[in-house]
mmCIF file of C-alpha atoms in Angstrom:
data_model
loop_
_atom_site.group_PDB
_atom_site.id
_atom_site.type_symbol
_atom_site.label_atom_id
_atom_site.label_comp_id
_atom_site.label_asym_id
_atom_site.label_seq_id
_atom_site.Cartn_x
_atom_site.Cartn_y
_atom_site.Cartn_z
ATOM 1 C CA LEU A 1 -46.344 2.012 15.523
ATOM 2 C CA ASP A 2 -49.294 4.306 16.171
ATOM 3 C CA GLU A 3 -52.701 3.046 17.339
ATOM 4 C CA ASP A 4 -53.587 2.179 13.729
ATOM 5 C CA GLY A 5 -50.467 0.052 13.335
ATOM 6 C CA GLU A 6 -48.777 2.588 11.069
ATOM 7 C CA PRO A 7 -45.050 3.179 11.561
ATOM 8 C CA ARG A 8 -44.314 6.472 13.266
ATOM 9 C CA TYR A 9 -40.563 6.269 13.941
ATOM 10 C CA ALA A 10 -37.807 3.716 13.467
ATOM 11 C CA TRP A 11 -34.157 3.259 14.227
ATOM 12 C CA PRO A 12 -31.601 3.049 12.654
ATOM 13 C CA ALA A 13 -31.861 6.270 10.670
ATOM 14 C CA ASP A 14 -31.997 4.598 7.221
ATOM 15 C CA LEU A 15 -35.103 2.633 8.260
ATOM 16 C CA ASN A 16 -36.671 5.810 9.625
ATOM 17 C CA THR A 17 -35.933 7.571 6.319
ATOM 18 C CA GLN A 18 -37.766 4.778 4.476
ATOM 19 C CA ILE A 19 -40.769 5.138 6.775
ATOM 20 C CA GLN A 20 -40.874 8.921 6.430
ATOM 21 C CA ALA A 21 -40.790 8.465 2.638
ATOM 22 C CA GLY A 22 -43.882 6.250 2.888
ATOM 23 C CA GLU A 23 -42.102 3.026 1.977
ATOM 24 C CA ARG A 24 -43.416 -0.181 3.478
ATOM 25 C CA LEU A 25 -41.613 -1.959 6.292
ATOM 26 C CA PRO A 26 -38.981 -4.502 5.170
ATOM 27 C CA TYR A 27 -40.749 -7.472 6.766
ATOM 28 C CA GLY A 28 -42.689 -10.333 5.268
ATOM 29 C CA LEU A 29 -45.437 -9.957 7.828
ATOM 30 C CA SER A 30 -49.098 -10.805 7.827
ATOM 31 C CA SER A 31 -51.079 -7.653 8.540
ATOM 32 C CA SER A 32 -53.552 -9.871 10.411
ATOM 33 C CA ASP A 33 -50.867 -10.524 13.064
ATOM 34 C CA ILE A 34 -50.603 -6.824 13.919
ATOM 35 C CA ALA A 35 -54.374 -6.348 13.404
ATOM 36 C CA ASP A 36 -55.088 -9.050 16.007
ATOM 37 C CA VAL A 37 -52.950 -7.253 18.592
ATOM 38 C CA GLN A 38 -54.613 -3.923 17.698
ATOM 39 C CA GLU A 39 -58.123 -5.393 18.042
ATOM 40 C CA ARG A 40 -57.292 -6.896 21.417
ATOM 41 C CA ALA A 41 -55.915 -3.527 22.561
ATOM 42 C CA ALA A 42 -59.034 -1.725 21.298
ATOM 43 C CA ARG A 43 -61.218 -4.132 23.335
ATOM 44 C CA GLY A 44 -59.205 -3.189 26.401
ATOM 45 C CA GLU A 45 -57.638 -6.629 26.811
ATOM 46 C CA ARG A 46 -54.413 -6.898 28.742
ATOM 47 C CA ILE A 47 -51.672 -7.676 26.245
ATOM 48 C CA ASP A 48 -48.290 -8.995 27.203
ATOM 49 C CA ILE A 49 -45.324 -8.740 24.890
ATOM 50 C CA VAL A 50 -46.104 -10.651 21.685
ATOM 51 C CA LEU A 51 -43.643 -12.372 19.326
ATOM 52 C CA ILE A 52 -44.737 -12.265 15.683
ATOM 53 C CA PRO A 53 -42.852 -14.203 12.978
ATOM 54 C CA ALA A 54 -41.765 -11.581 10.438
ATOM 55 C CA SER A 55 -38.741 -12.513 8.347
ATOM 56 C CA ARG A 56 -37.083 -9.710 6.424
ATOM 57 C CA ARG A 57 -37.931 -9.801 2.745
ATOM 58 C CA GLY A 58 -35.278 -11.772 0.884
ATOM 59 C CA ASP A 59 -33.874 -13.160 4.150
ATOM 60 C CA PRO A 60 -35.889 -16.106 5.491
ATOM 61 C CA ASN A 61 -33.781 -16.542 8.639
ATOM 62 C CA GLY A 62 -35.577 -16.471 11.999
ATOM 63 C CA THR A 63 -36.609 -12.839 12.406
ATOM 64 C CA PHE A 64 -39.419 -12.041 14.818
ATOM 65 C CA LEU A 65 -40.969 -8.763 15.842
ATOM 66 C CA MET A 66 -41.385 -8.352 19.574
ATOM 67 C CA VAL A 67 -44.437 -6.113 20.041
ATOM 68 C CA ALA A 68 -45.054 -4.287 23.329
ATOM 69 C CA PRO A 69 -48.254 -2.255 23.743
ATOM 70 C CA VAL A 70 -48.001 1.199 25.350
ATOM 71 C CA THR A 71 -51.110 3.046 26.529
ATOM 72 C CA THR A 72 -50.835 6.806 25.989
ATOM 73 C CA ASP A 73 -52.333 9.618 28.078
ATOM 74 C CA LEU A 74 -55.172 9.799 25.546
ATOM 75 C CA ARG A 75 -56.109 6.168 26.298
ATOM 76 C CA LYS A 76 -54.844 5.030 22.927
ATOM 77 C CA THR A 77 -52.613 2.000 22.584
ATOM 78 C CA GLU A 78 -49.483 2.437 20.516
ATOM 79 C CA PHE A 79 -46.812 -0.195 19.997
ATOM 80 C CA ILE A 80 -43.077 -0.403 20.459
ATOM 81 C CA VAL A 81 -41.692 -3.008 18.079
ATOM 82 C CA TYR A 82 -38.233 -4.567 18.319
ATOM 83 C CA GLU A 83 -36.723 -6.686 15.558
ATOM 84 C CA LEU A 84 -35.316 -9.868 17.039
ATOM 85 C CA ASN A 85 -33.162 -12.215 14.953
ATOM 86 C CA LEU A 86 -33.359 -15.547 16.738
ATOM 87 C CA ASP A 87 -30.409 -17.047 14.853
ATOM 88 C CA GLU A 88 -28.128 -14.270 16.091
ATOM 89 C CA LEU A 89 -29.633 -14.334 19.571
ATOM 90 C CA PHE A 90 -29.254 -18.098 20.013
ATOM 91 C CA THR A 91 -25.777 -18.075 18.467
ATOM 92 C CA GLU A 92 -24.737 -15.471 21.021
ATOM 93 C CA MET A 93 -26.516 -17.138 23.946
ATOM 94 C CA MET A 94 -25.374 -20.665 23.110
ATOM 95 C CA GLY A 95 -21.820 -19.676 22.179
ATOM 96 C CA PHE A 96 -20.486 -21.340 25.324
ATOM 97 C CA VAL A 97 -21.530 -24.779 24.038
ATOM 98 C CA GLU A 98 -18.539 -26.400 22.341
ATOM 99 C CA LEU A 99 -19.600 -28.523 19.405
ATOM 100 C CA ASP A 100 -17.482 -30.756 17.223
ATOM 101 C CA SER A 101 -18.716 -31.765 13.761
ATOM 102 C CA SER A 102 -20.961 -34.455 15.277
ATOM 103 C CA GLY A 103 -22.590 -32.124 17.798
ATOM 104 C CA GLN A 104 -25.906 -30.366 17.366
ATOM 105 C CA LEU A 105 -27.991 -27.867 19.284
ATOM 106 C CA TRP A 106 -31.629 -27.330 18.314
ATOM 107 C CA VAL A 107 -34.298 -25.025 19.701
ATOM 108 C CA ILE A 108 -37.740 -26.224 18.566
ATOM 109 C CA ASP A 109 -41.169 -24.844 19.376
ATOM 110 C CA SER A 110 -44.273 -26.942 20.001
ATOM 111 C CA VAL A 111 -45.563 -26.536 16.432
ATOM 112 C CA ASN A 112 -42.433 -28.083 14.920
ATOM 113 C CA GLU A 113 -40.780 -24.827 13.932
ATOM 114 C CA MET A 114 -37.025 -25.000 14.322
ATOM 115 C CA LEU A 115 -36.023 -21.690 15.855
ATOM 116 C CA PHE A 116 -32.310 -22.458 15.859
ATOM 117 C CA GLN A 117 -29.825 -25.137 14.826
ATOM 118 C CA ALA A 118 -26.100 -24.875 15.413
ATOM 119 C CA ASN A 119 -24.925 -27.421 12.833
ATOM 120 C CA ASP A 120 -26.438 -27.555 9.332
ATOM 121 C CA VAL A 121 -24.968 -31.016 8.654
ATOM 122 C CA ILE A 122 -27.090 -32.925 11.186
ATOM 123 C CA SER A 123 -30.778 -32.765 10.290
ATOM 124 C CA LEU A 124 -33.639 -32.638 12.737
ATOM 125 C CA ASP A 125 -35.117 -35.700 10.995
ATOM 126 C CA SER A 126 -32.319 -37.796 12.514
ATOM 127 C CA LEU A 127 -33.794 -37.009 15.932
ATOM 128 C CA TYR A 128 -37.480 -37.179 14.907
ATOM 129 C CA ARG A 129 -37.075 -40.740 13.576
ATOM 130 C CA HIS A 130 -36.396 -41.813 17.167
ATOM 131 C CA ILE A 131 -38.181 -39.179 19.229
ATOM 132 C CA PRO A 132 -41.242 -37.723 17.428
ATOM 133 C CA LEU A 133 -42.167 -34.066 17.965
ATOM 134 C CA ALA A 134 -45.252 -35.073 19.951
ATOM 135 C CA SER A 135 -42.977 -36.894 22.394
ATOM 136 C CA LEU A 136 -40.525 -33.973 22.560
ATOM 137 C CA ALA A 137 -43.366 -31.541 23.233
ATOM 138 C CA SER A 138 -44.630 -33.743 26.090
ATOM 139 C CA PHE A 139 -41.369 -33.663 28.086
ATOM 140 C CA ARG A 140 -41.952 -31.981 31.447
ATOM 141 C CA GLN A 141 -38.482 -32.457 32.942
ATOM 142 C CA PRO A 142 -34.977 -32.434 31.429
ATOM 143 C CA SER A 143 -34.031 -35.859 30.126
ATOM 144 C CA ILE A 144 -31.171 -37.746 28.488
ATOM 145 C CA GLU A 145 -32.218 -39.977 25.576
ATOM 146 C CA GLU A 146 -30.028 -42.397 23.634
ATOM 147 C CA TYR A 147 -30.670 -43.169 19.978
ATOM 148 C CA ASN A 148 -28.865 -44.298 16.845
ATOM 149 C CA SER A 149 -28.543 -42.205 13.712
ATOM 150 C CA GLY A 150 -26.581 -43.180 10.630
ATOM 151 C CA GLY A 151 -24.973 -46.095 12.450
ATOM 152 C CA LYS A 152 -23.674 -43.852 15.251
ATOM 153 C CA ASP A 153 -24.890 -43.981 18.828
ATOM 154 C CA ARG A 154 -26.057 -40.548 19.909
ATOM 155 C CA MET A 155 -27.129 -39.021 23.162
ATOM 156 C CA ALA A 156 -29.595 -36.137 23.359
ATOM 157 C CA ALA A 157 -29.999 -33.879 26.386
ATOM 158 C CA ILE A 158 -33.559 -32.539 26.163
ATOM 159 C CA ALA A 159 -34.706 -29.532 28.173
ATOM 160 C CA PRO A 160 -38.330 -28.336 27.931
ATOM 161 C CA ILE A 161 -38.955 -24.614 28.445
ATOM 162 C CA ARG A 162 -42.308 -22.957 29.052
ATOM 163 C CA THR A 163 -42.627 -19.185 29.165
ATOM 164 C CA GLN A 164 -45.415 -16.670 28.521
ATOM 165 C CA GLY A 165 -47.768 -19.399 27.339
ATOM 166 C CA ARG A 166 -45.330 -20.819 24.779
ATOM 167 C CA SER A 167 -43.379 -24.069 24.820
ATOM 168 C CA PHE A 168 -39.899 -24.724 23.476
ATOM 169 C CA VAL A 169 -37.513 -27.637 23.609
ATOM 170 C CA VAL A 170 -33.735 -27.223 23.687
ATOM 171 C CA VAL A 171 -31.906 -30.330 22.461
ATOM 172 C CA LEU A 172 -28.150 -30.870 22.647
ATOM 173 C CA SER A 173 -27.207 -33.996 20.665
ATOM 174 C CA ARG A 174 -23.790 -35.639 20.244
ATOM 175 C CA ASN A 175 -22.255 -38.862 19.090
ATOM 176 C CA THR A 176 -21.383 -40.875 22.198
ATOM 177 C CA ASP A 177 -17.902 -41.604 20.827
ATOM 178 C CA TYR A 178 -17.088 -37.917 21.433
ATOM 179 C CA ALA A 179 -17.505 -38.440 25.203
ATOM 180 C CA GLN A 180 -15.550 -41.693 25.075
ATOM 181 C CA GLU A 181 -12.702 -39.968 23.242
ATOM 182 C CA GLN A 182 -12.662 -37.157 25.828
ATOM 183 C CA VAL A 183 -12.416 -39.692 28.674
ATOM 184 C CA ARG A 184 -9.702 -41.651 26.831
ATOM 185 C CA THR A 185 -7.667 -38.447 26.254
ATOM 186 C CA ASP A 186 -8.011 -37.430 29.904
ATOM 187 C CA LEU A 187 -6.931 -40.892 31.115
ATOM 188 C CA GLN A 188 -3.921 -40.886 28.808
ATOM 189 C CA GLN A 189 -2.826 -37.540 30.245
ATOM 190 C CA ILE A 190 -3.162 -38.878 33.789
ATOM 191 C CA PHE A 191 -1.286 -42.126 33.164
#
């Protein structure tokens, strides 16, 4: 984006063709979000990389724009913008976590926005009934919490993350009978 927030170039080529034809960007994005970054740049404020919620039109899944300011030789601030799909990113990053049908992995920010969930069957409400968001947001150290949901004992591993002024909570939740079954299977193989 140029210093006025107008698109100058995009990749892949089909998006660039749309921009060159004067079509609007394919994001449901508040112009005030970009305007705020532009105003801060114009005032000479130091701006770190900014994440702006900006789902693609017609696709409400977790897309963000990562905006990085670049000061040119002419003392103008232009912006490099990268589309970041959090669902795909977390799916790739968390792919090592093996989940059965009773397992769940959530990434939640401090304003109650679920950035990722691995299992659509287990709702976040099942956790919030026992551990409210305010409590989750106050965790300072990783913790293991036990709770009951739908008549099943569950265990949640909660890990708070703070980075660049933002807070997130990663929660891995499972029925405890999964662990018991794993131990039982291992013991049967030994004996």
